[in-house]
PDB file of C-alpha atoms in Angstrom:
ATOM      1  CA  UNK A 658     102.278 304.202 128.979  1.00 41.00           C
ATOM      2  CA  UNK A 659     105.743 304.817 130.412  1.00 56.00           C
ATOM      3  CA  UNK A 660     105.951 305.539 134.089  1.00 71.00           C
ATOM      4  CA  UNK A 661     108.373 308.209 135.182  1.00 87.00           C
ATOM      5  CA  UNK A 662     110.966 307.238 137.708  1.00 93.00           C
ATOM      6  CA  UNK A 663     110.745 303.498 136.960  1.00 94.00           C
ATOM      7  CA  UNK A 664     113.698 301.426 135.774  1.00 93.00           C
ATOM      8  CA  UNK A 665     112.762 297.915 134.689  1.00 93.00           C
ATOM      9  CA  UNK A 666     115.731 295.549 134.577  1.00 93.00           C
ATOM     10  CA  UNK A 667     113.621 292.383 134.346  1.00 91.00           C
ATOM     11  CA  UNK A 668     114.373 290.219 131.329  1.00 90.00           C
ATOM     12  CA  UNK A 669     117.605 292.168 130.796  1.00 90.00           C
ATOM     13  CA  UNK A 670     119.663 289.031 131.541  1.00 90.00           C
ATOM     14  CA  UNK A 671     121.702 290.771 134.263  1.00 89.00           C
ATOM     15  CA  UNK A 672     123.384 289.296 137.325  1.00 89.00           C
ATOM     16  CA  UNK A 673     124.134 292.709 138.821  1.00 90.00           C
ATOM     17  CA  UNK A 674     122.937 296.288 138.680  1.00 92.00           C
ATOM     18  CA  UNK A 675     125.245 298.374 136.484  1.00 91.00           C
ATOM     19  CA  UNK A 676     127.189 301.062 138.331  1.00 90.00           C
ATOM     20  CA  UNK A 677     125.832 303.544 135.815  1.00 93.00           C
ATOM     21  CA  UNK A 678     122.585 303.500 137.803  1.00 92.00           C
ATOM     22  CA  UNK A 679     124.087 306.418 139.701  1.00 89.00           C
ATOM     23  CA  UNK A 680     123.611 308.564 136.594  1.00 91.00           C
ATOM     24  CA  UNK A 681     119.843 308.304 137.116  1.00 89.00           C
ATOM     25  CA  UNK A 682     120.277 309.788 140.585  1.00 90.00           C
ATOM     26  CA  UNK A 683     117.267 311.210 142.374  1.00 92.00           C
ATOM     27  CA  UNK A 684     114.984 310.629 139.355  1.00 94.00           C
ATOM     28  CA  UNK A 685     114.704 306.902 140.148  1.00 95.00           C
ATOM     29  CA  UNK A 686     111.756 306.011 142.369  1.00 96.00           C
ATOM     30  CA  UNK A 687     111.034 302.376 141.501  1.00 96.00           C
ATOM     31  CA  UNK A 688     113.513 299.675 140.496  1.00 95.00           C
ATOM     32  CA  UNK A 689     112.294 296.397 139.025  1.00 95.00           C
ATOM     33  CA  UNK A 690     114.954 293.724 139.319  1.00 94.00           C
ATOM     34  CA  UNK A 691     112.923 290.551 139.772  1.00 93.00           C
ATOM     35  CA  UNK A 692     115.113 288.439 137.474  1.00 90.00           C
ATOM     36  CA  UNK A 693     118.465 289.323 139.028  1.00 92.00           C
ATOM     37  CA  UNK A 694     119.565 286.364 141.127  1.00 89.00           C
ATOM     38  CA  UNK A 695     123.287 285.564 140.987  1.00 91.00           C
ATOM     39  CA  UNK A 696     124.142 282.182 142.552  1.00 88.00           C
ATOM     40  CA  UNK A 697     126.884 283.644 144.765  1.00 89.00           C
ATOM     41  CA  UNK A 698     124.618 286.352 146.185  1.00 90.00           C
ATOM     42  CA  UNK A 699     123.774 289.905 145.227  1.00 93.00           C
ATOM     43  CA  UNK A 700     125.621 293.091 146.086  1.00 92.00           C
ATOM     44  CA  UNK A 701     124.040 296.485 145.536  1.00 93.00           C
ATOM     45  CA  UNK A 702     126.563 298.849 143.926  1.00 92.00           C
ATOM     46  CA  UNK A 703     127.609 301.893 145.978  1.00 89.00           C
ATOM     47  CA  UNK A 704     126.197 304.035 143.181  1.00 91.00           C
ATOM     48  CA  UNK A 705     122.644 303.112 144.138  1.00 94.00           C
ATOM     49  CA  UNK A 706     123.249 305.397 147.088  1.00 93.00           C
ATOM     50  CA  UNK A 707     122.956 308.287 144.636  1.00 93.00           C
ATOM     51  CA  UNK A 708     119.314 307.340 143.988  1.00 95.00           C
ATOM     52  CA  UNK A 709     118.019 309.273 146.986  1.00 95.00           C
ATOM     53  CA  UNK A 710     114.342 309.097 145.971  1.00 96.00           C
ATOM     54  CA  UNK A 711     114.270 305.332 145.424  1.00 96.00           C
ATOM     55  CA  UNK A 712     111.238 304.131 147.360  1.00 96.00           C
ATOM     56  CA  UNK A 713     110.557 300.713 145.921  1.00 96.00           C
ATOM     57  CA  UNK A 714     112.602 297.806 144.611  1.00 96.00           C
ATOM     58  CA  UNK A 715     110.962 294.663 143.271  1.00 96.00           C
ATOM     59  CA  UNK A 716     113.323 291.754 143.901  1.00 94.00           C
ATOM     60  CA  UNK A 717     113.173 287.995 143.459  1.00 91.00           C
ATOM     61  CA  UNK A 718     111.753 286.509 146.687  1.00 90.00           C
ATOM     62  CA  UNK A 719     114.721 284.128 146.987  1.00 90.00           C
ATOM     63  CA  UNK A 720     117.368 286.788 146.338  1.00 91.00           C
ATOM     64  CA  UNK A 721     120.324 286.399 148.690  1.00 92.00           C
ATOM     65  CA  UNK A 722     121.662 289.881 149.427  1.00 92.00           C
ATOM     66  CA  UNK A 723     125.291 289.863 150.574  1.00 90.00           C
ATOM     67  CA  UNK A 724     125.874 293.618 150.484  1.00 90.00           C
ATOM     68  CA  UNK A 725     124.726 295.584 152.365  1.00 92.00           C
ATOM     69  CA  UNK A 726     124.719 293.297 155.420  1.00 89.00           C
ATOM     70  CA  UNK A 727     121.560 291.300 156.087  1.00 87.00           C
ATOM     71  CA  UNK A 728     120.442 293.381 159.077  1.00 89.00           C
ATOM     72  CA  UNK A 729     120.577 296.515 156.903  1.00 91.00           C
ATOM     73  CA  UNK A 730     119.033 294.906 153.818  1.00 92.00           C
ATOM     74  CA  UNK A 731     116.055 293.621 155.836  1.00 91.00           C
ATOM     75  CA  UNK A 732     115.090 297.228 156.635  1.00 93.00           C
ATOM     76  CA  UNK A 733     114.177 297.901 153.009  1.00 94.00           C
ATOM     77  CA  UNK A 734     115.385 299.826 150.016  1.00 96.00           C
ATOM     78  CA  UNK A 735     115.331 303.265 151.650  1.00 96.00           C
ATOM     79  CA  UNK A 736     117.779 302.116 154.340  1.00 95.00           C
ATOM     80  CA  UNK A 737     119.893 300.320 151.716  1.00 95.00           C
ATOM     81  CA  UNK A 738     120.120 303.576 149.735  1.00 96.00           C
ATOM     82  CA  UNK A 739     121.007 305.551 152.857  1.00 95.00           C
ATOM     83  CA  UNK A 740     123.694 303.015 153.832  1.00 94.00           C
ATOM     84  CA  UNK A 741     125.276 302.918 150.371  1.00 93.00           C
ATOM     85  CA  UNK A 742     125.109 306.685 149.944  1.00 93.00           C
ATOM     86  CA  UNK A 743     127.562 306.927 152.820  1.00 92.00           C
ATOM     87  CA  UNK A 744     130.043 304.714 150.973  1.00 87.00           C
ATOM     88  CA  UNK A 745     129.593 306.707 147.765  1.00 81.00           C
ATOM     89  CA  UNK A 746     130.226 309.888 149.771  1.00 85.00           C
ATOM     90  CA  UNK A 747     133.303 308.313 151.381  1.00 87.00           C
ATOM     91  CA  UNK A 748     134.791 307.500 147.969  1.00 82.00           C
ATOM     92  CA  UNK A 749     134.588 311.185 147.072  1.00 83.00           C
ATOM     93  CA  UNK A 750     135.522 312.730 150.422  1.00 87.00           C
ATOM     94  CA  UNK A 751     137.792 310.179 152.107  1.00 87.00           C
ATOM     95  CA  UNK A 752     135.693 309.855 155.269  1.00 90.00           C
ATOM     96  CA  UNK A 753     133.131 307.149 156.042  1.00 90.00           C
ATOM     97  CA  UNK A 754     130.404 308.011 158.552  1.00 91.00           C
ATOM     98  CA  UNK A 755     128.198 305.082 159.546  1.00 89.00           C
ATOM     99  CA  UNK A 756     126.866 306.649 162.727  1.00 89.00           C
ATOM    100  CA  UNK A 757     123.169 306.113 163.416  1.00 88.00           C
ATOM    101  CA  UNK A 758     123.020 303.111 161.068  1.00 88.00           C
ATOM    102  CA  UNK A 759     122.539 300.637 163.964  1.00 86.00           C
ATOM    103  CA  UNK A 760     124.981 298.106 162.526  1.00 86.00           C
ATOM    104  CA  UNK A 761     125.457 294.802 164.299  1.00 84.00           C
ATOM    105  CA  UNK A 762     128.932 294.154 162.915  1.00 83.00           C
ATOM    106  CA  UNK A 763     131.836 295.423 160.876  1.00 83.00           C
ATOM    107  CA  UNK A 764     130.650 296.229 157.320  1.00 83.00           C
ATOM    108  CA  UNK A 765     132.243 293.816 154.819  1.00 79.00           C
ATOM    109  CA  UNK A 766     132.254 296.573 152.191  1.00 79.00           C
ATOM    110  CA  UNK A 767     135.138 298.250 154.002  1.00 79.00           C
ATOM    111  CA  UNK A 768     137.548 295.343 153.677  1.00 72.00           C
ATOM    112  CA  UNK A 769     136.275 294.354 150.219  1.00 65.00           C
ATOM    113  CA  UNK A 770     136.931 297.794 148.714  1.00 60.00           C
ATOM    114  CA  UNK A 771     140.415 299.037 149.364  1.00 55.00           C
ATOM    115  CA  UNK A 772     139.781 302.358 147.661  1.00 56.00           C
ATOM    116  CA  UNK A 773     137.343 303.837 150.201  1.00 56.00           C
TER     117      UNK A 773
END
C-alpha cells in the first residue's frame, strides 16, 4: 500500500535532493533518503523549505550535513525546513530574516549563493 505524504528516494542513485522537491510542498510529511551520502557532504536545497509539513527524514547515520550549519541540522528536520524556508522566501522577496534561529555563526549559504 502507498503511504500518502511519503517520498522514498532510497535506491534512486542520487547524491542530492532534486530542487523540484519544492513542487511537493506541504504534501510531503516523510522523506526517505537513507542512500544519499555524497563524499563532500550533503546540502539540503532551499526548496525543501517549501515542505512545511515535513516531520520526518530518514538519513544515513554517517551523513555529513554541510548545509544548513551543523548546529541547525542537529535540531532535526523541522528546524531545517524552517531555516531553509527563510532562504526560499528571501529569493522571492529580497529580504532574509534569520531572527529567532539561534545561529552560532554566519550562515555559509549567504556567501555561497550570490542571488539571495
